[in-house]
Tab-separated table of C-alpha atoms and ligand atoms in Angstrom:
chain	number	residue	atom	x	y	z
E	30	MET	CA	0.000	0.000	0.000
E	31	ARG	CA	1.110	3.558	-0.725
E	32	ASP	CA	2.678	5.558	2.113
E	33	TYR	CA	0.420	8.467	2.889
E	34	THR	CA	1.411	11.376	5.110
E	35	ILE	CA	-0.923	11.283	8.099
E	36	SER	CA	-1.327	14.029	10.690
E	37	SER	CA	-3.768	15.716	13.068
E	38	MET	CA	-5.095	19.186	13.664
E	39	LYS	CA	-5.604	19.989	17.303
E	40	GLY	CA	-7.947	22.966	17.112
E	41	GLU	CA	-9.480	24.722	20.160
E	42	PRO	CA	-10.247	22.931	23.455
E	43	VAL	CA	-14.025	22.547	23.062
E	44	TRP	CA	-14.728	23.476	19.482
E	45	GLY	CA	-11.894	21.634	17.805
E	46	SER	CA	-11.631	23.133	14.309
E	47	LEU	CA	-15.286	24.144	13.994
E	48	ARG	CA	-14.813	27.852	14.649
E	49	HIS	CA	-11.849	28.006	12.278
E	50	MET	CA	-14.041	26.470	9.575
E	51	GLN	CA	-16.926	28.838	10.358
E	52	ARG	CA	-14.647	31.898	10.416
E	53	ASP	CA	-12.821	31.198	7.160
E	54	SER	CA	-13.352	27.853	5.518
E	55	VAL	CA	-10.864	28.521	2.700
E	56	ASP	CA	-8.113	29.235	5.229
E	57	PHE	CA	-9.187	26.195	7.239
E	58	LEU	CA	-9.094	23.875	4.218
E	59	GLU	CA	-5.739	25.253	3.095
E	60	THR	CA	-4.239	24.802	6.553
E	61	CYS	CA	-5.600	21.282	6.710
E	62	GLY	CA	-4.466	20.476	3.147
E	63	ALA	CA	-0.908	21.546	3.966
E	64	LEU	CA	-0.713	19.011	6.827
E	65	GLY	CA	-0.724	15.872	4.703
E	66	ASP	CA	-2.684	13.347	2.669
E	67	ILE	CA	-4.855	12.290	5.616
E	68	VAL	CA	-5.628	14.798	8.362
E	69	ASN	CA	-7.643	14.018	11.482
E	70	TYR	CA	-9.554	16.834	13.156
E	71	ARG	CA	-12.830	17.324	14.977
E	72	PHE	CA	-15.856	19.598	15.037
E	73	VAL	CA	-16.637	19.591	18.794
E	74	ASN	CA	-17.087	15.834	19.386
E	75	ARG	CA	-17.551	14.841	15.752
E	76	ARG	CA	-14.539	13.152	14.174
E	77	MET	CA	-13.593	14.537	10.776
E	78	VAL	CA	-10.905	13.389	8.340
E	79	GLY	CA	-9.504	15.460	5.470
E	80	LEU	CA	-8.389	13.433	2.443
E	81	HIS	CA	-5.882	15.071	0.118
E	82	HIS	CA	-4.658	12.452	-2.304
E	83	PRO	CA	-6.122	11.348	-5.688
E	84	ASP	CA	-6.109	7.657	-4.680
E	85	LEU	CA	-8.207	8.474	-1.618
E	86	VAL	CA	-10.580	10.591	-3.718
E	87	LYS	CA	-10.989	7.587	-6.007
E	88	ASP	CA	-11.547	5.263	-3.071
E	89	VAL	CA	-14.301	7.349	-1.459
E	90	LEU	CA	-16.102	8.714	-4.506
E	91	LEU	CA	-15.771	5.740	-6.818
E	92	THR	CA	-14.362	2.397	-5.693
E	93	ARG	CA	-16.017	2.248	-2.275
E	94	HIS	CA	-18.673	4.918	-2.725
E	95	GLU	CA	-21.370	2.728	-1.187
E	96	LEU	CA	-19.554	2.897	2.145
E	97	PHE	CA	-19.478	6.712	2.122
E	98	VAL	CA	-22.915	8.264	2.206
E	99	LYS	CA	-24.379	11.749	1.981
E	100	LYS	CA	-25.661	12.370	5.490
E	101	GLY	CA	-25.142	15.098	8.076
E	102	ILE	CA	-24.876	18.374	6.160
E	103	TYR	CA	-26.961	16.910	3.310
E	104	SER	CA	-29.768	15.736	5.576
E	105	ARG	CA	-30.084	19.328	6.825
E	106	MET	CA	-30.484	20.587	3.288
E	107	ASN	CA	-33.505	18.341	2.889
E	108	ALA	CA	-35.629	21.120	4.344
E	109	VAL	CA	-35.308	22.518	0.809
E	110	PHE	CA	-34.512	19.559	-1.448
E	111	ARG	CA	-36.808	16.975	0.191
E	112	ASN	CA	-34.958	13.959	-1.083
E	113	GLY	CA	-34.276	15.332	-4.534
E	114	LEU	CA	-31.254	13.966	-6.381
E	115	LEU	CA	-28.646	16.039	-4.520
E	116	THR	CA	-29.564	14.823	-1.043
E	117	ALA	CA	-31.206	11.422	-1.645
E	118	GLU	CA	-29.357	8.273	-0.628
E	119	GLY	CA	-29.110	4.535	-1.280
E	120	GLU	CA	-31.476	2.629	-3.524
E	121	PHE	CA	-33.874	5.549	-3.738
E	122	TRP	CA	-31.127	7.835	-5.093
E	123	LYS	CA	-30.034	5.136	-7.552
E	124	LYS	CA	-33.561	4.838	-8.915
E	125	GLN	CA	-33.976	8.613	-9.238
E	126	ARG	CA	-30.627	9.014	-10.995
E	127	ARG	CA	-31.611	6.259	-13.438
E	128	ILE	CA	-34.852	8.061	-14.210
E	129	ILE	CA	-33.427	11.573	-14.525
E	130	GLN	CA	-30.086	10.915	-16.222
E	131	PRO	CA	-31.571	10.588	-19.761
E	132	SER	CA	-32.858	14.191	-19.566
E	133	PHE	CA	-29.250	15.387	-19.408
E	134	THR	CA	-27.815	13.448	-22.350
E	135	ARG	CA	-26.137	15.503	-25.088
E	136	LYS	CA	-29.060	14.729	-27.432
E	137	ASN	CA	-31.600	16.170	-25.001
E	138	LEU	CA	-29.373	19.122	-24.200
E	139	ASN	CA	-29.358	20.006	-27.895
E	140	THR	CA	-33.065	20.770	-27.591
E	141	MET	CA	-32.172	23.471	-25.042
E	142	VAL	CA	-29.675	25.335	-27.233
E	143	ALA	CA	-32.342	27.629	-28.714
E	144	ALA	CA	-33.689	28.636	-25.280
E	145	MET	CA	-30.173	29.254	-23.931
E	146	SER	CA	-29.166	31.250	-27.026
E	147	GLU	CA	-32.278	33.425	-26.875
E	148	GLU	CA	-31.686	34.308	-23.232
E	149	ALA	CA	-27.968	34.945	-23.884
E	150	ALA	CA	-28.794	37.303	-26.764
E	151	GLY	CA	-31.251	39.268	-24.589
E	152	PHE	CA	-28.606	39.490	-21.877
E	153	ARG	CA	-26.008	40.727	-24.389
E	154	ASP	CA	-28.389	43.493	-25.532
E	155	GLU	CA	-28.982	44.610	-21.949
E	156	LEU	CA	-25.240	44.704	-21.331
E	157	LEU	CA	-24.763	46.765	-24.489
E	158	GLU	CA	-27.191	49.316	-23.055
E	159	SER	CA	-25.028	49.432	-19.908
E	160	ALA	CA	-22.005	49.926	-22.155
E	161	ASP	CA	-23.620	52.818	-23.985
E	162	SER	CA	-24.628	54.556	-20.781
E	163	ASN	CA	-21.212	53.834	-19.188
E	164	GLN	CA	-22.804	52.108	-16.205
E	165	THR	CA	-20.899	49.905	-13.806
E	166	VAL	CA	-22.160	46.331	-13.444
E	167	ASP	CA	-21.443	43.778	-10.756
E	168	ALA	CA	-20.259	40.801	-12.812
E	169	PHE	CA	-21.484	38.298	-10.216
E	170	GLU	CA	-25.013	39.749	-10.059
E	171	ALA	CA	-25.092	39.890	-13.849
E	172	MET	CA	-24.060	36.239	-14.213
E	173	LEU	CA	-26.517	35.171	-11.534
E	174	LYS	CA	-29.279	36.901	-13.453
E	175	ILE	CA	-28.508	35.202	-16.766
E	176	ALA	CA	-27.954	31.783	-15.163
E	177	LEU	CA	-31.288	32.057	-13.343
E	178	ARG	CA	-33.046	33.068	-16.546
E	179	ILE	CA	-31.525	30.146	-18.431
E	180	ILE	CA	-32.476	27.541	-15.854
E	181	THR	CA	-35.978	29.053	-15.659
E	182	LYS	CA	-36.398	28.989	-19.426
E	183	THR	CA	-34.961	25.496	-19.927
E	184	MET	CA	-37.024	24.153	-17.047
E	185	PHE	CA	-40.369	25.912	-17.548
E	186	SER	CA	-40.215	27.420	-21.089
E	187	ASN	CA	-42.313	30.561	-21.151
E	188	ASP	CA	-44.751	29.431	-18.435
E	189	VAL	CA	-43.230	31.747	-15.842
E	190	SER	CA	-42.779	34.829	-18.019
E	191	GLY	CA	-43.244	37.910	-15.907
E	192	ARG	CA	-42.487	36.004	-12.676
E	193	HIS	CA	-38.695	35.940	-12.966
E	194	ARG	CA	-38.199	38.600	-10.349
E	195	GLU	CA	-40.514	36.941	-7.867
E	196	ILE	CA	-38.801	33.577	-8.398
E	197	ALA	CA	-35.346	35.157	-8.068
E	198	GLU	CA	-36.316	36.697	-4.713
E	199	HIS	CA	-37.518	33.352	-3.355
E	200	ILE	CA	-34.336	31.651	-4.552
E	201	TYR	CA	-32.130	34.285	-2.893
E	202	ALA	CA	-33.964	33.842	0.410
E	203	ILE	CA	-33.627	30.048	0.199
E	204	ASN	CA	-29.915	30.299	-0.629
E	205	ALA	CA	-29.339	32.677	2.288
E	206	PHE	CA	-30.952	30.127	4.594
E	207	LEU	CA	-28.895	27.229	3.205
E	208	LYS	CA	-25.660	29.165	3.654
E	209	HIS	CA	-26.234	29.738	7.344
E	210	ARG	CA	-27.573	26.293	7.985
E	211	ASN	CA	-24.541	24.566	6.474
E	212	PHE	CA	-22.200	26.306	8.866
E	213	SER	CA	-24.043	25.895	12.141
E	214	TYR	CA	-23.155	23.012	14.421
E	215	VAL	CA	-26.648	22.265	15.692
E	216	PRO	CA	-29.131	23.988	13.387
E	217	LEU	CA	-32.425	25.048	14.949
E	218	PRO	CA	-35.550	23.346	13.604
E	219	THR	CA	-37.072	25.559	10.930
E	220	TRP	CA	-40.448	25.768	12.699
E	221	ILE	CA	-38.883	28.016	15.374
E	222	PRO	CA	-40.030	31.456	14.205
E	223	THR	CA	-36.751	33.394	13.933
E	224	PRO	CA	-36.784	36.197	11.311
E	225	SER	CA	-34.510	34.208	8.975
E	226	HIS	CA	-36.638	31.053	9.349
E	227	ASN	CA	-39.770	33.086	8.635
E	228	ARG	CA	-38.218	34.506	5.471
E	229	PHE	CA	-37.070	31.051	4.442
E	230	ARG	CA	-40.417	29.369	5.061
E	231	HIS	CA	-42.279	32.078	3.195
E	232	ALA	CA	-39.869	31.812	0.212
E	233	LEU	CA	-40.006	28.012	0.088
E	234	LYS	CA	-43.791	27.935	0.391
E	235	SER	CA	-44.144	30.463	-2.409
E	236	LEU	CA	-41.667	28.693	-4.700
E	237	ASP	CA	-43.351	25.389	-3.901
E	238	SER	CA	-46.743	26.657	-4.878
E	239	ILE	CA	-45.434	28.144	-8.147
E	240	VAL	CA	-43.753	24.832	-9.040
E	241	MET	CA	-46.758	22.722	-7.970
E	242	GLU	CA	-49.090	24.907	-10.014
E	243	LEU	CA	-46.860	24.415	-13.080
E	244	VAL	CA	-46.594	20.673	-12.487
E	245	ARG	CA	-50.370	20.283	-12.132
E	246	GLU	CA	-51.049	22.352	-15.201
E	247	ARG	CA	-48.548	20.349	-17.265
E	248	MET	CA	-49.950	17.031	-16.099
E	249	GLN	CA	-53.278	17.955	-17.629
E	250	ARG	CA	-51.735	18.459	-21.062
E	251	GLU	CA	-51.612	15.571	-23.470
E	252	ASP	CA	-47.903	16.236	-24.042
E	253	PRO	CA	-46.122	17.812	-21.070
E	254	GLY	CA	-43.502	19.344	-23.415
E	255	ASP	CA	-39.789	19.037	-24.070
E	256	ASP	CA	-38.338	21.386	-21.482
E	257	LEU	CA	-36.756	19.982	-18.320
E	258	LEU	CA	-40.078	19.924	-16.476
E	259	GLY	CA	-41.708	18.080	-19.397
E	260	MET	CA	-38.828	15.604	-19.411
E	261	LEU	CA	-39.158	14.989	-15.677
E	262	LEU	CA	-42.882	14.389	-16.086
E	263	LYS	CA	-42.459	12.011	-19.009
E	264	SER	CA	-39.444	10.097	-17.707
E	265	THR	CA	-39.975	6.548	-16.545
E	266	ASP	CA	-37.937	4.118	-14.490
E	267	PRO	CA	-36.272	1.861	-17.116
E	268	GLU	CA	-36.690	-1.118	-14.751
E	269	THR	CA	-40.317	-0.696	-13.734
E	270	GLY	CA	-41.682	1.610	-16.435
E	271	LYS	CA	-43.227	3.776	-13.685
E	272	ARG	CA	-43.345	7.569	-13.636
E	273	MET	CA	-42.384	9.734	-10.655
E	274	PRO	CA	-45.109	10.773	-8.231
E	275	MET	CA	-45.999	14.457	-8.335
E	276	HIS	CA	-44.290	15.370	-5.051
E	277	GLN	CA	-41.036	13.844	-6.334
E	278	VAL	CA	-41.245	15.782	-9.606
E	279	ARG	CA	-41.544	18.886	-7.449
E	280	ALA	CA	-38.506	17.884	-5.345
E	281	GLU	CA	-36.384	17.179	-8.433
E	282	ALA	CA	-37.488	20.351	-10.209
E	283	ILE	CA	-36.527	22.493	-7.209
E	284	THR	CA	-33.244	20.600	-6.773
E	285	ILE	CA	-32.205	21.105	-10.396
E	286	PHE	CA	-33.405	24.698	-10.308
E	287	ILE	CA	-31.253	25.573	-7.291
E	288	THR	CA	-28.178	23.445	-8.059
E	289	GLY	CA	-28.295	24.514	-11.685
E	290	HIS	CA	-27.689	28.239	-11.519
E	291	GLU	CA	-25.514	29.605	-8.692
E	292	THR	CA	-22.725	27.139	-9.529
E	293	THR	CA	-22.621	28.230	-13.172
E	294	ALA	CA	-22.984	31.914	-12.273
E	295	THR	CA	-20.057	31.619	-9.861
E	296	ALA	CA	-17.919	29.909	-12.506
E	297	LEU	CA	-18.745	32.533	-15.137
E	298	SER	CA	-18.165	35.523	-12.899
E	299	TRP	CA	-14.674	34.247	-11.988
E	300	ALA	CA	-13.991	33.604	-15.679
E	301	TYR	CA	-14.850	37.239	-16.492
E	302	TYR	CA	-12.772	38.464	-13.572
E	303	GLU	CA	-9.748	36.442	-14.716
E	304	MET	CA	-10.201	37.556	-18.321
E	305	ALA	CA	-10.371	41.190	-17.219
E	306	LYS	CA	-7.065	40.626	-15.404
E	307	ALA	CA	-5.529	38.956	-18.466
E	308	PRO	CA	-6.760	40.958	-21.503
E	309	LYS	CA	-4.389	39.137	-23.886
E	310	LEU	CA	-6.082	35.833	-23.101
E	311	ALA	CA	-9.492	37.445	-23.504
E	312	GLU	CA	-8.327	38.765	-26.909
E	313	GLU	CA	-7.512	35.207	-27.953
E	314	LEU	CA	-11.095	34.236	-27.134
E	315	TYR	CA	-12.494	37.120	-29.249
E	316	GLN	CA	-10.277	36.144	-32.188
E	317	THR	CA	-11.403	32.511	-31.937
E	318	VAL	CA	-15.082	33.423	-31.745
E	319	ASP	CA	-14.682	35.816	-34.705
E	320	ALA	CA	-12.922	33.126	-36.724
E	321	VAL	CA	-15.597	30.499	-35.992
E	322	PHE	CA	-18.778	32.589	-36.167
E	323	GLY	CA	-17.928	36.070	-37.468
E	324	SER	CA	-20.826	38.340	-36.584
E	325	SER	CA	-23.536	35.852	-37.561
E	326	VAL	CA	-25.816	34.242	-35.004
E	327	PRO	CA	-23.762	31.323	-33.648
E	328	GLU	CA	-24.972	27.801	-34.265
E	329	PHE	CA	-23.726	25.468	-31.590
E	330	THR	CA	-23.167	22.361	-33.638
E	331	GLY	CA	-20.668	19.672	-32.708
E	332	GLU	CA	-18.225	21.010	-35.342
E	333	ALA	CA	-18.328	24.577	-34.006
E	334	MET	CA	-17.869	23.330	-30.458
E	335	LYS	CA	-14.650	21.602	-31.483
E	336	GLU	CA	-13.266	24.969	-32.562
E	337	LEU	CA	-13.983	26.540	-29.183
E	338	GLY	CA	-11.137	24.815	-27.333
E	339	CYS	CA	-9.723	28.118	-26.126
E	340	LEU	CA	-13.078	29.059	-24.534
E	341	ASP	CA	-13.264	25.685	-22.781
E	342	ASN	CA	-9.707	26.117	-21.497
E	343	ILE	CA	-10.559	29.534	-20.017
E	344	PHE	CA	-13.647	28.072	-18.354
E	345	TYR	CA	-11.770	25.058	-16.950
E	346	GLU	CA	-8.890	27.191	-15.719
E	347	SER	CA	-11.372	29.485	-13.937
E	348	ILE	CA	-13.066	26.599	-12.186
E	349	ARG	CA	-9.678	25.138	-11.327
E	350	MET	CA	-8.691	28.331	-9.537
E	351	HIS	CA	-12.172	28.982	-8.144
E	352	PRO	CA	-14.075	25.676	-7.956
E	353	PRO	CA	-17.737	26.587	-7.306
E	354	ILE	CA	-18.188	23.443	-5.151
E	355	TYR	CA	-14.971	23.673	-3.178
E	356	VAL	CA	-15.533	20.898	-0.648
E	357	THR	CA	-17.742	17.848	-0.312
E	358	TYR	CA	-18.418	15.569	2.642
E	359	ARG	CA	-19.290	11.917	3.101
E	360	GLN	CA	-20.164	9.964	6.234
E	361	ALA	CA	-18.812	6.423	6.754
E	362	ALA	CA	-21.739	3.986	6.756
E	363	LYS	CA	-19.538	1.270	8.349
E	364	ASP	CA	-16.153	0.982	10.022
E	365	VAL	CA	-13.608	1.098	7.224
E	366	THR	CA	-9.854	1.472	6.734
E	367	LEU	CA	-8.703	4.184	4.370
E	368	GLY	CA	-5.019	4.607	3.512
E	369	GLY	CA	-4.149	2.650	6.651
E	370	VAL	CA	-6.313	4.872	8.890
E	371	ARG	CA	-9.320	3.461	10.713
E	372	ILE	CA	-12.507	5.399	9.963
E	373	ARG	CA	-15.401	4.576	12.276
E	374	ARG	CA	-19.038	4.395	11.255
E	375	GLY	CA	-20.452	7.930	11.517
E	376	ASP	CA	-17.095	9.700	10.996
E	377	THR	CA	-17.126	12.343	8.283
E	378	VAL	CA	-14.501	12.686	5.556
E	379	HIS	CA	-13.947	15.782	3.454
E	380	ILE	CA	-12.613	16.001	-0.087
E	381	SER	CA	-11.777	19.393	-1.504
E	382	PRO	CA	-11.411	20.316	-5.188
E	383	LEU	CA	-9.927	23.606	-3.975
E	384	ILE	CA	-7.020	21.870	-2.237
E	385	ALA	CA	-6.531	19.393	-5.097
E	386	ASN	CA	-6.473	22.218	-7.659
E	387	TYR	CA	-3.523	23.970	-6.020
E	388	ASP	CA	-1.495	20.864	-5.209
E	389	THR	CA	1.999	21.460	-6.611
E	390	ARG	CA	2.471	17.709	-7.002
E	391	TYR	CA	0.033	17.855	-9.915
E	392	TRP	CA	-0.037	21.445	-11.157
E	393	ASN	CA	2.669	23.741	-12.454
E	394	GLU	CA	2.524	27.162	-10.791
E	395	PRO	CA	-1.048	26.647	-9.638
E	396	GLU	CA	-1.374	30.272	-8.472
E	397	SER	CA	-1.189	31.590	-12.031
E	398	PHE	CA	-4.135	31.785	-14.425
E	399	ASN	CA	-2.965	29.744	-17.391
E	400	PRO	CA	-5.725	28.260	-19.600
E	401	GLN	CA	-3.019	26.745	-21.817
E	402	ARG	CA	-2.327	24.136	-19.167
E	403	PHE	CA	-5.475	22.334	-20.331
E	404	LYS	CA	-4.405	22.340	-23.983
E	405	GLY	CA	-4.018	18.818	-25.317
E	406	GLY	CA	-4.448	17.392	-21.826
E	407	ALA	CA	-1.054	18.750	-20.691
E	408	GLU	CA	-2.497	19.052	-17.174
E	409	GLY	CA	-5.855	18.315	-15.580
E	410	ASP	CA	-6.368	14.990	-17.343
E	411	ASP	CA	-6.504	12.882	-14.183
E	412	LYS	CA	-10.134	12.894	-13.017
E	413	PHE	CA	-9.132	12.249	-9.402
E	414	VAL	CA	-6.897	15.326	-9.414
E	415	PHE	CA	-9.233	17.674	-11.307
E	416	PHE	CA	-12.842	16.994	-10.354
E	417	PRO	CA	-14.766	20.302	-10.342
E	418	PHE	CA	-17.964	18.380	-11.140
E	419	GLY	CA	-17.220	15.595	-8.691
E	420	VAL	CA	-16.388	12.077	-9.806
E	421	GLY	CA	-18.009	8.651	-9.641
E	422	PRO	CA	-21.712	7.849	-9.551
E	423	ARG	CA	-22.639	10.992	-7.589
E	424	SER	CA	-20.878	13.392	-9.904
E	425	CYS	CA	-22.738	16.378	-11.290
E	426	ILE	CA	-25.673	15.443	-13.506
E	427	GLY	CA	-25.609	18.937	-15.015
E	428	SER	CA	-21.935	19.170	-16.062
E	429	HIS	CA	-22.689	19.086	-19.820
E	430	PHE	CA	-25.543	21.516	-19.285
E	431	ALA	CA	-23.161	23.889	-17.484
E	432	LEU	CA	-20.482	23.662	-20.144
E	433	LEU	CA	-23.005	24.195	-22.938
E	434	GLU	CA	-24.456	27.179	-21.120
E	435	ALA	CA	-20.986	28.674	-20.541
E	436	ARG	CA	-20.100	28.236	-24.224
E	437	ILE	CA	-23.317	29.905	-25.349
E	438	ILE	CA	-23.056	32.850	-22.957
E	439	MET	CA	-19.332	33.435	-23.469
E	440	THR	CA	-19.585	33.196	-27.267
E	441	THR	CA	-22.647	35.445	-27.514
E	442	LEU	CA	-21.041	38.085	-25.314
E	443	ALA	CA	-17.610	37.806	-26.961
E	444	GLN	CA	-19.101	38.692	-30.337
E	445	ALA	CA	-20.213	42.082	-29.088
E	446	LEU	CA	-18.557	43.229	-25.892
E	447	LYS	CA	-15.864	42.883	-23.306
E	448	PHE	CA	-15.649	43.452	-19.570
E	449	GLU	CA	-13.081	45.702	-17.879
E	450	LEU	CA	-12.496	46.036	-14.174
E	451	VAL	CA	-13.385	49.527	-12.964
E	452	ASP	CA	-10.211	49.393	-10.857
E	453	PRO	CA	-7.613	47.291	-12.712
E	454	HIS	CA	-5.797	46.658	-9.409
E	455	PHE	CA	-8.904	45.280	-7.705
E	456	VAL	CA	-8.246	41.851	-6.187
E	457	ALA	CA	-11.353	39.727	-5.665
E	458	LYS	CA	-11.480	37.433	-2.648
E	459	PRO	CA	-13.641	34.321	-2.473
E	460	GLU	CA	-16.540	33.935	-0.077
E	461	PRO	CA	-16.887	30.269	0.775
E	462	LEU	CA	-20.615	29.727	1.348
E	463	VAL	CA	-22.722	27.208	-0.571
E	464	THR	CA	-20.524	27.996	-3.578
E	465	LEU	CA	-17.168	29.758	-3.702
E	466	LYS	CA	-18.524	33.052	-4.974
E	467	PRO	CA	-16.729	36.420	-4.945
E	468	ARG	CA	-16.862	38.005	-1.478
E	469	SER	CA	-17.724	41.489	-2.664
E	470	PRO	CA	-19.236	42.835	-5.885
E	471	LEU	CA	-17.034	42.615	-9.007
E	472	PRO	CA	-17.418	46.147	-10.393
E	473	MET	CA	-16.878	46.085	-14.140
E	474	ARG	CA	-17.517	48.305	-17.145
E	475	VAL	CA	-18.881	46.796	-20.298
E	476	ARG	CA	-17.320	48.047	-23.550
E	477	ARG	CA	-18.475	47.445	-27.086
E	478	ARG	CA	-15.840	45.529	-28.994
Q	520	HEM	C1	-20.101	25.076	-13.152
Q	520	HEM	C2	-21.233	24.539	-12.762
Q	520	HEM	C3	-21.377	23.380	-11.829
Q	520	HEM	C4	-20.475	22.827	-10.951
Q	520	HEM	C5	-19.038	23.260	-10.696
Q	520	HEM	C6	-21.144	21.718	-10.302
Q	520	HEM	C7	-20.531	20.888	-9.358
Q	520	HEM	C8	-21.137	19.772	-8.807
Q	520	HEM	C9	-20.464	18.830	-7.934
Q	520	HEM	C10	-19.004	18.925	-7.473
Q	520	HEM	C11	-21.365	17.863	-7.610
Q	520	HEM	C12	-21.095	16.632	-6.732
Q	520	HEM	C13	-21.199	16.981	-5.281
Q	520	HEM	C14	-20.747	15.856	-4.384
Q	520	HEM	O1	-20.123	14.885	-4.797
Q	520	HEM	O2	-20.996	15.993	-3.176
Q	520	HEM	C15	-22.626	18.198	-8.244
Q	520	HEM	C16	-23.791	17.467	-8.119
Q	520	HEM	C17	-24.988	17.829	-8.717
Q	520	HEM	N1	-25.184	18.857	-9.624
Q	520	HEM	FE1	-23.784	20.172	-10.279
Q	520	HEM	N2	-22.426	21.623	-10.771
Q	520	HEM	C18	-22.603	22.598	-11.722
Q	520	HEM	C19	-23.746	22.819	-12.486
Q	520	HEM	C20	-24.906	22.103	-12.380
Q	520	HEM	C21	-26.065	22.282	-13.210
Q	520	HEM	C22	-26.152	23.289	-14.362
Q	520	HEM	C23	-27.031	21.415	-12.755
Q	520	HEM	C24	-28.428	21.182	-13.257
Q	520	HEM	C25	-28.951	21.738	-14.334
Q	520	HEM	C26	-26.461	20.673	-11.634
Q	520	HEM	C27	-27.118	19.712	-10.905
Q	520	HEM	C28	-26.509	18.876	-9.981
Q	520	HEM	C29	-27.211	17.796	-9.275
Q	520	HEM	C30	-28.707	17.477	-9.371
Q	520	HEM	C31	-26.251	17.142	-8.491
Q	520	HEM	C32	-26.472	15.910	-7.599
Q	520	HEM	C33	-26.220	14.659	-8.417
Q	520	HEM	C34	-26.363	13.343	-7.637
Q	520	HEM	O3	-26.019	13.290	-6.467
Q	520	HEM	O4	-26.803	12.373	-8.267
Q	520	HEM	N3	-25.164	21.113	-11.446
Q	520	HEM	N4	-22.447	19.360	-8.991
């Protein structure tokens, strides 16, 4: 067996490392990552183990994934996701994944290109207005807006036209709740009427009733349609031929809706930040897009996609430096030995793309933004070293959706405009909450190209 470096983090007398994690989880993960391949620590009386080696990532997320389950932090999130794909476990999760997976195949995603392109074009026109009036935009807010519009359109077509703002407000309130809940040691039950619980319950109830109304209405149609909601309603379990019950369609729709936009928005806003810092690299993207599409409306065929390697490299390099999902947890379902260390049933392990993506054993000068590193698989080819979308059976179901969306938005914008930082010396810091988003606004000016 390989020799792993094994160490421990002492932390504070009662809290262990919990307060360090709550105060600054990036600093905590970095400190922990620097201590070795396997690092023992605790959150109060809960034993935690950090795993910082590709073979251990493979072990937990792939080879022995059935022994490492999504409990603890994930069970808390069920107040929102109610056993949707992200938080479900065991046989039930397996069945749901089997049912939903076909909706995310490349063939099905092709049916969403038109909706994504239409939203991206509308977004580009709004940004051009900002350019003409010399307004400052917050790149994160802007990307959140377009990502929310795209998931709304691909999920519900035009059924929610005019309700975008209302939906966005509910989603923000739900996200705010999730952020605080993830970081508390013993979260209060949501029925206790604190102001934040009240806001959360109101938002969830309202979003629920919008989604249920749409589901009911669609179920009465002969054909529920080809958008994501239609696909969820039509999909059947390949083993039993059965459809999902209505409450599960609701849970999956809300899960995909929430998981499917802040992650992509975070990735895109970092990509625009990095491009603004490296205008020569951004120029390369404009030249590529001009060469492939000129000024005509882009058609995202397989051939065109192959020409967009430089865009993909920028996107991958951004999510390497700023992985939207920067840490994931699993709980041991049984006593198990990992890299020679005994993990007891109930212990929690963490795996962090953020730590893996800066590991100098696998990356050359990881602190520098260098999209070229992905060219021809020079770096980042090992899926247990670079796993921004997770790896193994519980990896992201929406990774192709996200990449398609990024290509469509970045191409559509590149044809017409570019972003510049208002202050070229501005250094953005990450805020590690549900995703690793920028801590403060990213003030940018939009310029016509
Ligand atoms: C850049 C964008 C995205 C990133 C970086 C990302 C990252 C991830 C990661 C790392 C996981 C695995 C988490 C774990 O192992 O604990 C995951 C799971 C998931 N993602 Fe994404 N995601 C992105 C976009 C999307 C989109 C666009 C959708 C839907 C349209 C989506 C839906 C989901 C779902 C439903 C799961 C749970 C899958 C399961 O457990 O079976 N994600 N994502």
